[in-house]
PDB file of C-alpha atoms and ligand atoms in Angstrom:
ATOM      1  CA  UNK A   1     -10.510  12.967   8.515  1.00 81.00           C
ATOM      2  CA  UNK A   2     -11.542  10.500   5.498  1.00 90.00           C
ATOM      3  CA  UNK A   3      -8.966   8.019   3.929  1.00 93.00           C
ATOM      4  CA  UNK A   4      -9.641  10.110   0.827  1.00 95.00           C
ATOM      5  CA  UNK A   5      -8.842  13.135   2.180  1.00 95.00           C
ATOM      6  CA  UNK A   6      -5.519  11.488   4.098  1.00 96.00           C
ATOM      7  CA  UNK A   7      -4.508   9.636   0.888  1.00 97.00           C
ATOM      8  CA  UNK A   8      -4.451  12.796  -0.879  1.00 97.00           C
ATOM      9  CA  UNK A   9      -2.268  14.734   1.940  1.00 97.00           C
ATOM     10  CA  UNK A  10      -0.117  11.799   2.412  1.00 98.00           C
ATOM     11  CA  UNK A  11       0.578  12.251  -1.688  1.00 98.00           C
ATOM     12  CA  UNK A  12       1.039  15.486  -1.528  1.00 98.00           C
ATOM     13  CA  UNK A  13       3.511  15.154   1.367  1.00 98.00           C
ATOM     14  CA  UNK A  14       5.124  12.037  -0.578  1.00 98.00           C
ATOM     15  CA  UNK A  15       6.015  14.423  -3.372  1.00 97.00           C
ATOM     16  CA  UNK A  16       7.283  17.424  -2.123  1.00 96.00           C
ATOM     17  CA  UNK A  17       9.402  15.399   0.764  1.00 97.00           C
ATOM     18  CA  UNK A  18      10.432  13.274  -2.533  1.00 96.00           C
ATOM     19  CA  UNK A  19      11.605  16.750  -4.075  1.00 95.00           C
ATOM     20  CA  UNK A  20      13.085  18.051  -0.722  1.00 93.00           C
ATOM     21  CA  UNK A  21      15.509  13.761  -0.826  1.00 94.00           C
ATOM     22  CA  UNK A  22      16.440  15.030  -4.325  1.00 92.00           C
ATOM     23  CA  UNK A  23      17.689  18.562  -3.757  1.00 89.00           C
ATOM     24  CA  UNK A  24      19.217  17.713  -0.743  1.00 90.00           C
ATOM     25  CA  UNK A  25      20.923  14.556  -2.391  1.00 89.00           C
ATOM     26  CA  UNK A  26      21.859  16.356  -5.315  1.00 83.00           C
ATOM     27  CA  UNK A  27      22.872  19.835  -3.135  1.00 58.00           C
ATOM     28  CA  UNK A  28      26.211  20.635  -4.761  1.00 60.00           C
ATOM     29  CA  UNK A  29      27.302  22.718  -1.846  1.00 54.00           C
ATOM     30  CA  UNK A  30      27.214  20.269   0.055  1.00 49.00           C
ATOM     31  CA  UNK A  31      29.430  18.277  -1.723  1.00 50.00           C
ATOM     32  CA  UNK A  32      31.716  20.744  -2.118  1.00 52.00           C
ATOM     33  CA  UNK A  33      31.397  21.769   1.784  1.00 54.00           C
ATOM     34  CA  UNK A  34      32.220  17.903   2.942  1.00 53.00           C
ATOM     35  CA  UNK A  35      35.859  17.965   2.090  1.00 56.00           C
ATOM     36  CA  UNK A  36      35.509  20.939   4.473  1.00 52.00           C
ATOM     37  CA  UNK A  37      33.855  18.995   7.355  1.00 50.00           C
ATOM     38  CA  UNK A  38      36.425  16.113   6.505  1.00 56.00           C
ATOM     39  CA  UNK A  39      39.266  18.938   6.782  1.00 55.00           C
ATOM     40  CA  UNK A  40      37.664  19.066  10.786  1.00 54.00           C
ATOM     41  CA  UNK A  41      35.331  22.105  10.718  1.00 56.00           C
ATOM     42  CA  UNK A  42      32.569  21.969  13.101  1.00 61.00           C
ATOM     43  CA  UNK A  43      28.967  22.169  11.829  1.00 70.00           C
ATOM     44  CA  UNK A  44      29.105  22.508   8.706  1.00 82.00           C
ATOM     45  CA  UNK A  45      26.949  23.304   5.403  1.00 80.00           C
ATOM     46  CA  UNK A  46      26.972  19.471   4.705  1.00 81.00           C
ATOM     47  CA  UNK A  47      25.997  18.503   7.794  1.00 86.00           C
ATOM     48  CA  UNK A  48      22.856  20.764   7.656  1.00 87.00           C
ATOM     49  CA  UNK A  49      22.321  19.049   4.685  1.00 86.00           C
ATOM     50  CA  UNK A  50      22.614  15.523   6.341  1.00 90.00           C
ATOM     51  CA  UNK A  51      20.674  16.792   9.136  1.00 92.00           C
ATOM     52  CA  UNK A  52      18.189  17.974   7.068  1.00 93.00           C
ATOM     53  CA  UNK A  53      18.064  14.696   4.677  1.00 94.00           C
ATOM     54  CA  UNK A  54      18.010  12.574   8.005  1.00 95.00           C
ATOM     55  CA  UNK A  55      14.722  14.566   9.191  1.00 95.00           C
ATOM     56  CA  UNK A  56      13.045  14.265   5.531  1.00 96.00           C
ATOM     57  CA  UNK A  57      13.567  10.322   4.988  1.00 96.00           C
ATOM     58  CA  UNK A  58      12.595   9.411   8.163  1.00 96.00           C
ATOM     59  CA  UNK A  59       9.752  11.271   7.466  1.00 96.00           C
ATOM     60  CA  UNK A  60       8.992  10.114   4.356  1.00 97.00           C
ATOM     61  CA  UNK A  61       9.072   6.648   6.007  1.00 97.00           C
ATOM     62  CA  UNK A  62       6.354   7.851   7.987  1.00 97.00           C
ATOM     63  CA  UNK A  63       4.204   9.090   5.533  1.00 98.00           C
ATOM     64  CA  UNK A  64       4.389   6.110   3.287  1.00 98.00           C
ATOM     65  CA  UNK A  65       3.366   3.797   6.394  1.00 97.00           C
ATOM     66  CA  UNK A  66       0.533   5.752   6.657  1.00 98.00           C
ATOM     67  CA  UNK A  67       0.001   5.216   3.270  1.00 98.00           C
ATOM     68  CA  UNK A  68       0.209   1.453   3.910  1.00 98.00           C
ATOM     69  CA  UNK A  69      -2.430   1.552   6.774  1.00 97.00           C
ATOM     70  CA  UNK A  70      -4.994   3.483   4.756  1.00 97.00           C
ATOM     71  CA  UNK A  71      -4.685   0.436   2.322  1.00 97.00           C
ATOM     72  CA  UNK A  72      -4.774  -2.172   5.330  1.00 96.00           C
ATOM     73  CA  UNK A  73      -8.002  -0.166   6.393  1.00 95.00           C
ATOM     74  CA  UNK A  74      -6.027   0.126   9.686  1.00 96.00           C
ATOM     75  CA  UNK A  75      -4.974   4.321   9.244  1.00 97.00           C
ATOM     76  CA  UNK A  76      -5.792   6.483  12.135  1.00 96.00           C
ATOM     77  CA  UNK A  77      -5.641   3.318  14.723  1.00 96.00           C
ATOM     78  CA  UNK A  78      -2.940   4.179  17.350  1.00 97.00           C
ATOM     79  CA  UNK A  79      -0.328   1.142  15.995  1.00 96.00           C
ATOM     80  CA  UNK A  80       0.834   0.195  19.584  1.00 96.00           C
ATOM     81  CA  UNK A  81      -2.881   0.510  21.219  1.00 97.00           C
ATOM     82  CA  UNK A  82      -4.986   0.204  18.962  1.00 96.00           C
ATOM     83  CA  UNK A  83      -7.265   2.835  20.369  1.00 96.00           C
ATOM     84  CA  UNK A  84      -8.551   5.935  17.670  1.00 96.00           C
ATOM     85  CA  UNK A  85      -5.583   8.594  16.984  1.00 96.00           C
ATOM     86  CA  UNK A  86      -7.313  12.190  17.569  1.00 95.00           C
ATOM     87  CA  UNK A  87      -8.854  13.911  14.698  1.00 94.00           C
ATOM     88  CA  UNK A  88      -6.818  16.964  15.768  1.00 95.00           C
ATOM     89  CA  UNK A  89      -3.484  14.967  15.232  1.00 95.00           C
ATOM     90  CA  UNK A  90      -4.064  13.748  12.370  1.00 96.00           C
ATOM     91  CA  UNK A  91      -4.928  17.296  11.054  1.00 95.00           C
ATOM     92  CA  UNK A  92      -1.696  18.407  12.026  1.00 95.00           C
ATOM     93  CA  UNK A  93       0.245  15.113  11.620  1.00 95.00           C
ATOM     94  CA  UNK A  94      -1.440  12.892   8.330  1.00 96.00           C
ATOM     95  CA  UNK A  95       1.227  10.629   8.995  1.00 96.00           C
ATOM     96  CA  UNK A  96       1.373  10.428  13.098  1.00 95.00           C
ATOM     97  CA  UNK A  97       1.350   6.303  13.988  1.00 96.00           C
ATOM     98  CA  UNK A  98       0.493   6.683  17.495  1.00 96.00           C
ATOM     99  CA  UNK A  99      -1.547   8.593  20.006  1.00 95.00           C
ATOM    100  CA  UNK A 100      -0.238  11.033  21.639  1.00 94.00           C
ATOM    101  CA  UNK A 101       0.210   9.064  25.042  1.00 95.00           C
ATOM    102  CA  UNK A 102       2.323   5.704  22.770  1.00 96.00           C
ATOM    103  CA  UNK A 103       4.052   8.525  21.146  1.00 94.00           C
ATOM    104  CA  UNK A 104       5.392  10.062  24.032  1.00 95.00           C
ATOM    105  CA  UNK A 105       6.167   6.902  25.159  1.00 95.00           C
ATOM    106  CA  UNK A 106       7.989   5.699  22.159  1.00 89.00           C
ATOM    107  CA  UNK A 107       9.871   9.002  22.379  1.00 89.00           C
ATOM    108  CA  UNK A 108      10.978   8.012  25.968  1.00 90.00           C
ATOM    109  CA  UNK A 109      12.405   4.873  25.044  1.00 77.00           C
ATOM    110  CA  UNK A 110      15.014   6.794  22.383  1.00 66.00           C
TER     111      UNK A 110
HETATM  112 ZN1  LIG B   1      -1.729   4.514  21.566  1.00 81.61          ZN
END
């Protein structure tokens, strides 16, 4: 994949995980549903919501690192090895830092 063609799927992702921060952010259920988990309820609505907003920042971290490479001229290195990250991956993953073996890795150490 071209840094063109990443850029622009790395936007695209920017924008609608910026839209998915603001909903979730702004959710007024889950506002409303907090008092409820504060109250002691188990999973609850707002947690989803945390969950959810947890998932899409860390994401969006991701994606604007990525971002960041394409500008360093580094994007689609494996950060830790160095070696190339497969074409595949990045299909599926615009923003994945690592090959799949550093990932795992990485992963482990969690
Ligand atoms: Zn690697």
């Amino acid at each position: 994949m071209d840094h063109t063609t990443a850029r622009e799927r790395l936007d695209s992702m920017l924008a609608e995980l910026d839209r998915s921060i603001r909903v979730l952010t702004g959710e007024p259920v889950a506002v409303r549903e907090r008092s409820a988990a504060d109250a002691g309820s188990d999973l609850t609505e707002a947690d989803r919501a945390q969950a959810m907003l947890d998932v899409a920042v860390s994401q969006r971290r991701a994606v604007v690192n990525a971002l960041r490479r394409i500008d360093d001229g580094v994007y689609g290195e494996c950060v830790d090895c160095g070696k190339p990250v497969p074409e595949g991956r990045l299909e599926a993953r615009p923003e994945a830092a690592r090959c799949v073996q550093c990932q795992s890795k990485q992963e482990r150490r969690r």
